[in-house]
PDB file of C-alpha atoms in Angstrom:
ATOM      1  CA  MET E   1      -0.037   0.036  -0.123  1.00 84.00           C
ATOM      2  CA  LEU E   2       1.635   3.278  -1.106  1.00 91.00           C
ATOM      3  CA  ALA E   3       1.506   6.415   1.240  1.00 95.00           C
ATOM      4  CA  LEU E   4       1.937   9.978   0.523  1.00 96.00           C
ATOM      5  CA  GLY E   5       4.671  11.644   2.461  1.00 96.00           C
ATOM      6  CA  THR E   6       6.550   8.499   3.359  1.00 97.00           C
ATOM      7  CA  LEU E   7       9.119   6.158   1.929  1.00 97.00           C
ATOM      8  CA  ASN E   8       7.809   3.687  -0.572  1.00 96.00           C
ATOM      9  CA  THR E   9       9.519   0.846  -2.524  1.00 96.00           C
ATOM     10  CA  LEU E  10       8.612   1.074  -6.235  1.00 97.00           C
ATOM     11  CA  THR E  11       9.735  -0.504  -9.479  1.00 97.00           C
ATOM     12  CA  VAL E  12      11.286   1.265 -12.397  1.00 96.00           C
ATOM     13  CA  LYS E  13       8.912   0.852 -15.340  1.00 96.00           C
ATOM     14  CA  LYS E  14      10.462   2.984 -18.187  1.00 95.00           C
ATOM     15  CA  GLN E  15      12.977   5.770 -18.878  1.00 94.00           C
ATOM     16  CA  VAL E  16      12.230   8.982 -20.568  1.00 95.00           C
ATOM     17  CA  LYS E  17      14.404  11.969 -21.517  1.00 94.00           C
ATOM     18  CA  PHE E  18      13.631  13.980 -18.240  1.00 93.00           C
ATOM     19  CA  GLY E  19      13.792  10.968 -15.964  1.00 95.00           C
ATOM     20  CA  TYR E  20      12.130   7.582 -15.089  1.00 97.00           C
ATOM     21  CA  TYR E  21       8.539   6.473 -14.600  1.00 97.00           C
ATOM     22  CA  LEU E  22       8.041   4.158 -11.499  1.00 97.00           C
ATOM     23  CA  ASP E  23       5.133   1.735 -11.258  1.00 96.00           C
ATOM     24  CA  GLY E  24       2.837   3.333  -8.722  1.00 93.00           C
ATOM     25  CA  LEU E  25       0.421   0.457  -9.082  1.00 90.00           C
ATOM     26  CA  SER E  26      -3.325   1.853  -8.523  1.00 90.00           C
ATOM     27  CA  TRP E  27      -1.667   5.376  -8.484  1.00 93.00           C
ATOM     28  CA  GLY E  28      -0.389   5.031 -12.057  1.00 94.00           C
ATOM     29  CA  GLU E  29       3.114   6.041 -13.140  1.00 95.00           C
ATOM     30  CA  ILE E  30       5.112   8.292 -10.972  1.00 96.00           C
ATOM     31  CA  LEU E  31       7.990  10.412 -12.210  1.00 96.00           C
ATOM     32  CA  LEU E  32      11.463  10.220 -10.748  1.00 97.00           C
ATOM     33  CA  PRO E  33      13.405  13.238 -12.301  1.00 96.00           C
ATOM     34  CA  ASN E  34      16.835  12.797 -13.598  1.00 95.00           C
ATOM     35  CA  ASN E  35      18.517  15.066 -10.979  1.00 93.00           C
ATOM     36  CA  VAL E  36      17.322  12.967  -8.090  1.00 94.00           C
ATOM     37  CA  ALA E  37      17.847   9.482  -9.829  1.00 94.00           C
ATOM     38  CA  PRO E  38      20.705   7.328  -9.035  1.00 94.00           C
ATOM     39  CA  ALA E  39      23.451   6.588 -11.622  1.00 91.00           C
ATOM     40  CA  ASN E  40      22.993   3.394 -13.888  1.00 89.00           C
ATOM     41  CA  LEU E  41      19.390   2.904 -12.824  1.00 93.00           C
ATOM     42  CA  GLU E  42      17.707   0.033 -14.714  1.00 93.00           C
ATOM     43  CA  ILE E  43      14.296  -0.910 -15.978  1.00 96.00           C
ATOM     44  CA  GLY E  44      12.906  -3.447 -13.382  1.00 96.00           C
ATOM     45  CA  GLN E  45      15.095  -2.177 -10.550  1.00 96.00           C
ATOM     46  CA  GLU E  46      13.381  -1.608  -7.150  1.00 96.00           C
ATOM     47  CA  LEU E  47      13.953   1.727  -5.646  1.00 95.00           C
ATOM     48  CA  ASN E  48      13.174   3.272  -2.053  1.00 96.00           C
ATOM     49  CA  VAL E  49      11.563   6.732  -2.793  1.00 97.00           C
ATOM     50  CA  PHE E  50       9.741   9.507  -1.043  1.00 97.00           C
ATOM     51  CA  LEU E  51       6.540  10.466  -2.602  1.00 96.00           C
ATOM     52  CA  TYR E  52       5.180  14.035  -2.326  1.00 95.00           C
ATOM     53  CA  LEU E  53       3.376  16.643  -4.522  1.00 93.00           C
ATOM     54  CA  ASP E  54       5.366  18.987  -6.649  1.00 88.00           C
ATOM     55  CA  SER E  55       4.525  22.788  -7.245  1.00 84.00           C
ATOM     56  CA  GLU E  56       1.785  21.910  -9.616  1.00 86.00           C
ATOM     57  CA  ASP E  57       0.324  19.330  -7.233  1.00 86.00           C
ATOM     58  CA  GLN E  58       1.473  16.412  -9.322  1.00 90.00           C
ATOM     59  CA  LEU E  59       2.658  13.217  -7.559  1.00 94.00           C
ATOM     60  CA  ILE E  60       6.499  12.929  -7.843  1.00 95.00           C
ATOM     61  CA  ALA E  61       9.289  10.734  -6.408  1.00 96.00           C
ATOM     62  CA  THR E  62      12.588  11.590  -5.035  1.00 96.00           C
ATOM     63  CA  THR E  63      15.623   9.647  -3.589  1.00 95.00           C
ATOM     64  CA  GLU E  64      16.211  12.805  -1.339  1.00 94.00           C
ATOM     65  CA  ARG E  65      15.476  12.100   2.343  1.00 94.00           C
ATOM     66  CA  PRO E  66      13.308  14.877   3.922  1.00 96.00           C
ATOM     67  CA  ARG E  67      13.944  16.124   7.509  1.00 97.00           C
ATOM     68  CA  ILE E  68      10.362  15.155   8.236  1.00 98.00           C
ATOM     69  CA  MET E  69       7.729  12.696   6.824  1.00 98.00           C
ATOM     70  CA  VAL E  70       4.080  12.193   7.445  1.00 97.00           C
ATOM     71  CA  GLY E  71       3.453  11.194  11.097  1.00 97.00           C
ATOM     72  CA  GLN E  72       6.580  12.724  12.355  1.00 97.00           C
ATOM     73  CA  VAL E  73       7.833  15.741  14.443  1.00 98.00           C
ATOM     74  CA  ALA E  74      10.820  17.830  13.753  1.00 98.00           C
ATOM     75  CA  MET E  75      12.480  21.242  14.215  1.00 97.00           C
ATOM     76  CA  LEU E  76      12.301  23.014  10.928  1.00 98.00           C
ATOM     77  CA  PRO E  77      13.139  26.657   9.690  1.00 98.00           C
ATOM     78  CA  VAL E  78      10.662  29.044   8.078  1.00 98.00           C
ATOM     79  CA  VAL E  79      11.859  30.188   4.778  1.00 98.00           C
ATOM     80  CA  ALA E  80       8.890  32.317   3.578  1.00 97.00           C
ATOM     81  CA  ILE E  81       5.634  33.868   4.630  1.00 98.00           C
ATOM     82  CA  THR E  82       2.751  34.017   2.025  1.00 97.00           C
ATOM     83  CA  LYS E  83      -0.876  34.799   1.788  1.00 96.00           C
ATOM     84  CA  VAL E  84      -1.630  31.041   2.429  1.00 95.00           C
ATOM     85  CA  GLY E  85       0.742  30.519   5.296  1.00 97.00           C
ATOM     86  CA  ALA E  86       4.317  29.959   6.164  1.00 98.00           C
ATOM     87  CA  PHE E  87       6.658  27.724   4.362  1.00 98.00           C
ATOM     88  CA  LEU E  88       9.446  25.487   5.904  1.00 98.00           C
ATOM     89  CA  ASN E  89      12.650  23.920   4.532  1.00 98.00           C
ATOM     90  CA  TRP E  90      12.068  20.225   4.818  1.00 97.00           C
ATOM     91  CA  GLY E  91      14.844  18.997   2.588  1.00 94.00           C
ATOM     92  CA  VAL E  92      12.971  18.528  -0.738  1.00 92.00           C
ATOM     93  CA  LYS E  93      12.447  20.894  -3.623  1.00 88.00           C
ATOM     94  CA  LYS E  94       8.978  22.135  -2.838  1.00 91.00           C
ATOM     95  CA  ASP E  95       8.846  23.766   0.606  1.00 95.00           C
ATOM     96  CA  LEU E  96       6.449  22.503   3.283  1.00 97.00           C
ATOM     97  CA  LEU E  97       3.144  24.529   4.189  1.00 97.00           C
ATOM     98  CA  VAL E  98       2.080  25.474   7.596  1.00 98.00           C
ATOM     99  CA  PRO E  99      -1.379  26.945   7.053  1.00 97.00           C
ATOM    100  CA  PHE E 100      -2.428  29.992   9.078  1.00 97.00           C
ATOM    101  CA  SER E 101      -5.182  27.784  10.834  1.00 97.00           C
ATOM    102  CA  GLU E 102      -2.256  25.360  11.991  1.00 97.00           C
ATOM    103  CA  GLN E 103      -0.065  28.003  13.504  1.00 97.00           C
ATOM    104  CA  GLN E 104      -0.032  28.132  17.471  1.00 96.00           C
ATOM    105  CA  ILE E 105       1.448  31.597  17.111  1.00 96.00           C
ATOM    106  CA  PRO E 106       2.212  33.562  13.888  1.00 97.00           C
ATOM    107  CA  LEU E 107       5.365  32.055  12.528  1.00 98.00           C
ATOM    108  CA  LYS E 108       8.319  34.262  11.493  1.00 97.00           C
ATOM    109  CA  GLU E 109      10.758  33.905   8.740  1.00 97.00           C
ATOM    110  CA  GLY E 110      14.125  32.773   9.697  1.00 97.00           C
ATOM    111  CA  GLN E 111      12.812  31.171  12.987  1.00 98.00           C
ATOM    112  CA  HIS E 112      12.830  27.460  13.877  1.00 97.00           C
ATOM    113  CA  TYR E 113       9.701  25.723  15.012  1.00 98.00           C
ATOM    114  CA  LEU E 114       8.713  22.194  16.229  1.00 98.00           C
ATOM    115  CA  VAL E 115       6.043  20.894  13.817  1.00 98.00           C
ATOM    116  CA  TYR E 116       3.994  17.741  13.081  1.00 98.00           C
ATOM    117  CA  CYS E 117       3.518  16.712   9.487  1.00 98.00           C
ATOM    118  CA  TYR E 118       0.316  15.164   8.131  1.00 97.00           C
ATOM    119  CA  VAL E 119      -1.893  14.809   4.889  1.00 96.00           C
ATOM    120  CA  ASP E 120      -4.931  17.148   5.295  1.00 95.00           C
ATOM    121  CA  LEU E 121      -8.379  16.717   3.936  1.00 94.00           C
ATOM    122  CA  SER E 122      -7.398  18.166   0.568  1.00 91.00           C
ATOM    123  CA  ASN E 123      -4.592  15.573   0.100  1.00 92.00           C
ATOM    124  CA  ARG E 124      -1.833  17.983   0.722  1.00 94.00           C
ATOM    125  CA  ILE E 125       1.211  17.288   2.961  1.00 96.00           C
ATOM    126  CA  VAL E 126       1.192  19.985   5.434  1.00 97.00           C
ATOM    127  CA  ALA E 127       2.597  20.860   8.878  1.00 98.00           C
ATOM    128  CA  SER E 128       1.382  22.176  12.163  1.00 98.00           C
ATOM    129  CA  THR E 129       2.713  23.789  15.274  1.00 98.00           C
ATOM    130  CA  LYS E 130      -0.403  22.868  17.031  1.00 97.00           C
ATOM    131  CA  LEU E 131       1.049  19.601  18.443  1.00 97.00           C
ATOM    132  CA  ASP E 132      -1.923  18.739  20.747  1.00 94.00           C
ATOM    133  CA  ARG E 133      -4.141  18.407  17.652  1.00 94.00           C
ATOM    134  CA  HIS E 134      -2.052  15.621  16.312  1.00 95.00           C
ATOM    135  CA  ILE E 135       0.035  14.132  19.201  1.00 93.00           C
ATOM    136  CA  HIS E 136      -1.238  11.467  21.702  1.00 89.00           C
ATOM    137  CA  LYS E 137      -4.229  10.381  19.483  1.00 88.00           C
ATOM    138  CA  THR E 138      -3.519   6.717  19.740  1.00 88.00           C
ATOM    139  CA  PRO E 139      -3.058   4.440  22.784  1.00 86.00           C
ATOM    140  CA  ALA E 140       0.231   4.364  24.315  1.00 86.00           C
ATOM    141  CA  ASN E 141       1.554   0.962  24.316  1.00 88.00           C
ATOM    142  CA  TYR E 142       4.737   1.174  26.339  1.00 90.00           C
ATOM    143  CA  GLN E 143       6.267  -1.096  29.027  1.00 88.00           C
ATOM    144  CA  ILE E 144       8.384   0.091  32.056  1.00 84.00           C
ATOM    145  CA  GLY E 145      12.023   0.095  30.813  1.00 84.00           C
ATOM    146  CA  ASP E 146      11.203   0.452  27.173  1.00 90.00           C
ATOM    147  CA  LYS E 147      13.919   2.418  25.201  1.00 92.00           C
ATOM    148  CA  VAL E 148      12.324   5.088  23.233  1.00 96.00           C
ATOM    149  CA  ALA E 149      13.385   8.161  20.928  1.00 97.00           C
ATOM    150  CA  ILE E 150      12.212  11.527  22.213  1.00 97.00           C
ATOM    151  CA  ILE E 151      12.219  15.177  20.993  1.00 98.00           C
ATOM    152  CA  VAL E 152      12.051  17.997  23.378  1.00 97.00           C
ATOM    153  CA  SER E 153       9.097  20.233  23.021  1.00 96.00           C
ATOM    154  CA  GLU E 154       9.202  22.715  25.903  1.00 95.00           C
ATOM    155  CA  GLN E 155      10.432  23.375  29.441  1.00 94.00           C
ATOM    156  CA  THR E 156       7.821  23.221  32.282  1.00 93.00           C
ATOM    157  CA  ASP E 157       7.866  23.749  35.935  1.00 92.00           C
ATOM    158  CA  LEU E 158       8.194  19.829  36.287  1.00 89.00           C
ATOM    159  CA  GLY E 159      11.021  19.447  33.946  1.00 93.00           C
ATOM    160  CA  TYR E 160      10.584  19.084  30.253  1.00 95.00           C
ATOM    161  CA  LYS E 161       7.598  18.069  27.914  1.00 95.00           C
ATOM    162  CA  VAL E 162       8.713  15.741  25.123  1.00 97.00           C
ATOM    163  CA  VAL E 163       7.351  13.905  22.121  1.00 97.00           C
ATOM    164  CA  ILE E 164       7.899  10.059  22.246  1.00 97.00           C
ATOM    165  CA  GLU E 165       8.456   8.135  19.102  1.00 97.00           C
ATOM    166  CA  HIS E 166       6.682  11.121  17.080  1.00 97.00           C
ATOM    167  CA  GLN E 167       3.401  10.063  18.579  1.00 95.00           C
ATOM    168  CA  HIS E 168       2.902  10.556  22.354  1.00 95.00           C
ATOM    169  CA  TRP E 169       3.529  13.032  25.113  1.00 95.00           C
ATOM    170  CA  GLY E 170       5.988  12.331  27.886  1.00 95.00           C
ATOM    171  CA  VAL E 171       7.740  14.184  30.772  1.00 94.00           C
ATOM    172  CA  LEU E 172      11.356  14.253  31.723  1.00 93.00           C
ATOM    173  CA  TYR E 173      11.379  15.456  35.396  1.00 88.00           C
ATOM    174  CA  LYS E 174      14.043  18.072  36.496  1.00 84.00           C
ATOM    175  CA  ASN E 175      15.871  15.359  38.759  1.00 77.00           C
ATOM    176  CA  GLU E 176      16.187  13.007  35.791  1.00 76.00           C
ATOM    177  CA  VAL E 177      17.902  15.759  33.593  1.00 83.00           C
ATOM    178  CA  PHE E 178      21.664  16.302  34.129  1.00 74.00           C
ATOM    179  CA  LYS E 179      22.425  18.804  31.255  1.00 78.00           C
ATOM    180  CA  PRO E 180      20.322  21.870  29.639  1.00 85.00           C
ATOM    181  CA  LEU E 181      17.992  20.739  26.919  1.00 92.00           C
ATOM    182  CA  ARG E 182      16.584  22.822  24.118  1.00 94.00           C
ATOM    183  CA  ARG E 183      13.431  22.625  21.988  1.00 95.00           C
ATOM    184  CA  GLY E 184      14.103  20.182  19.158  1.00 96.00           C
ATOM    185  CA  ASP E 185      16.763  18.288  20.935  1.00 96.00           C
ATOM    186  CA  LYS E 186      16.746  14.456  20.056  1.00 95.00           C
ATOM    187  CA  LEU E 187      17.568  12.113  22.868  1.00 94.00           C
ATOM    188  CA  THR E 188      17.070   8.421  23.948  1.00 92.00           C
ATOM    189  CA  ALA E 189      14.945   7.870  26.976  1.00 92.00           C
ATOM    190  CA  TYR E 190      13.505   4.958  28.955  1.00 91.00           C
ATOM    191  CA  VAL E 191       9.973   4.545  30.177  1.00 92.00           C
ATOM    192  CA  MET E 192       9.544   4.796  33.947  1.00 87.00           C
ATOM    193  CA  LYS E 193       5.738   5.001  34.298  1.00 88.00           C
ATOM    194  CA  VAL E 194       2.576   5.098  31.973  1.00 88.00           C
ATOM    195  CA  ARG E 195       0.166   7.325  33.943  1.00 84.00           C
ATOM    196  CA  ASP E 196      -3.681   6.935  33.977  1.00 79.00           C
ATOM    197  CA  ASP E 197      -4.033   9.751  31.684  1.00 76.00           C
ATOM    198  CA  GLY E 198      -1.731   7.969  28.953  1.00 77.00           C
ATOM    199  CA  LYS E 199       1.088  10.466  29.614  1.00 81.00           C
ATOM    200  CA  ILE E 200       4.588   8.756  30.237  1.00 93.00           C
ATOM    201  CA  ASP E 201       7.205   9.377  32.709  1.00 93.00           C
ATOM    202  CA  LEU E 202      10.732   9.111  31.306  1.00 93.00           C
ATOM    203  CA  ARG E 203      14.314   9.133  32.509  1.00 86.00           C
ATOM    204  CA  LEU E 204      17.428   9.383  30.499  1.00 85.00           C
ATOM    205  CA  VAL E 205      19.384   6.541  31.947  1.00 75.00           C
ATOM    206  CA  SER E 206      18.064   2.983  32.203  1.00 69.00           C
ATOM    207  CA  THR E 207      17.894   1.532  35.817  1.00 61.00           C
ATOM    208  CA  THR E 208      17.522  -2.275  35.415  1.00 56.00           C
ATOM    209  CA  HIS E 209      18.760  -4.454  38.290  1.00 59.00           C
ATOM    210  CA  LYS E 210      21.962  -5.253  36.384  1.00 62.00           C
ATOM    211  CA  GLN E 211      22.691  -1.689  35.467  1.00 66.00           C
ATOM    212  CA  ALA E 212      22.156  -0.733  39.003  1.00 71.00           C
ATOM    213  CA  GLN E 213      24.520  -3.329  40.256  1.00 76.00           C
ATOM    214  CA  GLU E 214      27.100  -2.160  37.614  1.00 80.00           C
ATOM    215  CA  LEU E 215      26.789   1.303  39.005  1.00 84.00           C
ATOM    216  CA  THR E 216      27.435   0.204  42.587  1.00 87.00           C
ATOM    217  CA  ASP E 217      30.545  -1.715  41.253  1.00 88.00           C
ATOM    218  CA  LYS E 218      31.717   1.332  39.406  1.00 89.00           C
ATOM    219  CA  VAL E 219      31.504   3.449  42.695  1.00 90.00           C
ATOM    220  CA  LEU E 220      33.342   0.926  44.665  1.00 91.00           C
ATOM    221  CA  TYR E 221      36.075   0.552  41.968  1.00 90.00           C
ATOM    222  CA  LYS E 222      36.487   4.245  41.771  1.00 90.00           C
ATOM    223  CA  LEU E 223      36.853   4.546  45.522  1.00 90.00           C
ATOM    224  CA  LYS E 224      39.572   1.885  45.593  1.00 90.00           C
ATOM    225  CA  GLN E 225      41.430   3.815  42.714  1.00 90.00           C
ATOM    226  CA  ASN E 226      41.204   6.819  44.833  1.00 90.00           C
ATOM    227  CA  GLY E 227      42.591   5.615  48.087  1.00 90.00           C
ATOM    228  CA  GLY E 228      39.134   4.936  49.651  1.00 89.00           C
ATOM    229  CA  LYS E 229      37.824   8.591  49.270  1.00 91.00           C
ATOM    230  CA  LEU E 230      35.599  10.225  46.569  1.00 91.00           C
ATOM    231  CA  ALA E 231      34.658  13.961  46.714  1.00 91.00           C
ATOM    232  CA  LEU E 232      30.974  13.183  45.600  1.00 90.00           C
ATOM    233  CA  THR E 233      27.917  12.999  47.835  1.00 84.00           C
ATOM    234  CA  ASP E 234      24.047  12.981  47.367  1.00 82.00           C
ATOM    235  CA  LYS E 235      24.522  16.750  47.463  1.00 86.00           C
ATOM    236  CA  SER E 236      26.695  16.910  44.446  1.00 87.00           C
ATOM    237  CA  SER E 237      25.394  18.444  41.440  1.00 85.00           C
ATOM    238  CA  PRO E 238      24.006  16.444  38.460  1.00 81.00           C
ATOM    239  CA  GLU E 239      26.661  17.674  36.252  1.00 82.00           C
ATOM    240  CA  GLN E 240      29.572  16.558  38.561  1.00 86.00           C
ATOM    241  CA  ILE E 241      27.790  13.162  39.024  1.00 84.00           C
ATOM    242  CA  TYR E 242      27.204  12.794  35.232  1.00 81.00           C
ATOM    243  CA  ASP E 243      30.929  13.586  34.522  1.00 84.00           C
ATOM    244  CA  ALA E 244      32.150  10.968  36.879  1.00 86.00           C
ATOM    245  CA  PHE E 245      29.820   8.081  36.114  1.00 85.00           C
ATOM    246  CA  GLY E 246      27.632   9.039  33.284  1.00 78.00           C
ATOM    247  CA  VAL E 247      24.239   8.668  35.097  1.00 78.00           C
ATOM    248  CA  SER E 248      21.587  10.782  36.704  1.00 75.00           C
ATOM    249  CA  LYS E 249      21.806  12.173  40.145  1.00 79.00           C
ATOM    250  CA  LYS E 250      18.824  10.005  41.199  1.00 77.00           C
ATOM    251  CA  ALA E 251      20.672   6.796  40.134  1.00 79.00           C
ATOM    252  CA  PHE E 252      23.779   7.785  41.820  1.00 85.00           C
ATOM    253  CA  LYS E 253      21.840   8.429  45.047  1.00 86.00           C
ATOM    254  CA  GLN E 254      20.179   5.036  44.811  1.00 84.00           C
ATOM    255  CA  ALA E 255      23.547   3.394  44.207  1.00 86.00           C
ATOM    256  CA  ILE E 256      25.371   5.013  47.224  1.00 89.00           C
ATOM    257  CA  GLY E 257      22.259   4.383  49.372  1.00 87.00           C
ATOM    258  CA  ALA E 258      22.521   0.730  48.678  1.00 86.00           C
ATOM    259  CA  LEU E 259      26.264   0.726  49.453  1.00 89.00           C
ATOM    260  CA  TYR E 260      25.609   2.584  52.737  1.00 88.00           C
ATOM    261  CA  LYS E 261      22.947   0.082  53.769  1.00 88.00           C
ATOM    262  CA  GLU E 262      25.432  -2.723  52.925  1.00 89.00           C
ATOM    263  CA  LYS E 263      27.993  -0.915  55.234  1.00 88.00           C
ATOM    264  CA  LYS E 264      30.488  -0.716  52.439  1.00 90.00           C
ATOM    265  CA  ILE E 265      30.749   3.112  52.477  1.00 89.00           C
ATOM    266  CA  VAL E 266      30.263   6.067  54.870  1.00 90.00           C
ATOM    267  CA  ILE E 267      28.698   9.194  53.399  1.00 90.00           C
ATOM    268  CA  THR E 268      30.146  12.476  54.993  1.00 90.00           C
ATOM    269  CA  GLU E 269      29.774  16.169  53.968  1.00 87.00           C
ATOM    270  CA  GLN E 270      33.154  15.975  52.171  1.00 88.00           C
ATOM    271  CA  GLY E 271      32.445  12.944  50.146  1.00 90.00           C
ATOM    272  CA  LEU E 272      32.362   9.107  50.165  1.00 92.00           C
ATOM    273  CA  ILE E 273      34.650   6.933  52.251  1.00 91.00           C
ATOM    274  CA  LEU E 274      35.284   3.380  51.737  1.00 91.00           C
ATOM    275  CA  VAL E 275      34.740   0.988  54.626  1.00 89.00           C
ATOM    276  CA  PRO E 276      37.752  -1.413  54.943  1.00 83.00           C
ATOM    277  CA  GLU E 277      36.837  -4.985  54.396  1.00 71.00           C
ATOM    278  CA  GLN E 278      36.454  -6.947  57.673  1.00 48.00           C
ATOM    279  CA  THR E 279      38.431 -10.212  57.940  1.00 40.00           C
ATOM    280  CA  THR E 280      37.474 -12.820  60.353  1.00 40.00           C
ATOM    281  CA  PRO E 281      40.309 -14.408  62.360  1.00 43.00           C
TER     282      PRO E 281
END
């Protein structure tokens, strides 16, 4: 089944002076212009192409990969404002339209905006900055611990509101973030909890039992390497902790808490102290 605004695998049907025609099945023949066709393309060869509408609203194929496809979210720059809306550079010849009705605030040329791409009722590929109209419209089928791709949407009092896998809203809490984030940043995160309202709580570091054990082992190893002392505590900054161990402050506090309960370390205001191993006579 072919889909507009996405990648499709089509077969080369014939060559003409200005390009190649691909077999679009029920959609008919679809032009792949010479300037985006691979060298030495042969009849019968299968090709992965992006389908969109050109400036005359004719279906056309390209081997160029756009910065956004239908059903996705991306940060894109405005290159023009016209009487029909704003146009974004999305990496293919014809710019991507954001109609005035799909602008949360009036867009400005030269600025970047986080947008969602979709096919409207008139069969046009367009974009919207009104993400709530399009995000979180399907059930969130995530399990605790799932690894997901996220894009930062905005900073809030709780932390950061993010888009998960282009389709759902999630939250990164302040205590799970150890570096400044900006709108449009792409990151990997892990599912902590799926709430009753369907929103998803996330963290940037996975905390499986195995990884928690690996972190406590790392803390002990670093203590031994530093003569039994380490100038880090549960009061240290998230940046200091991340520089030392590559984890969030919350994960570090859990690790040293476990070591303290096992009486392997002492936590002082100056840092951690390794408890000498006891030997039985």
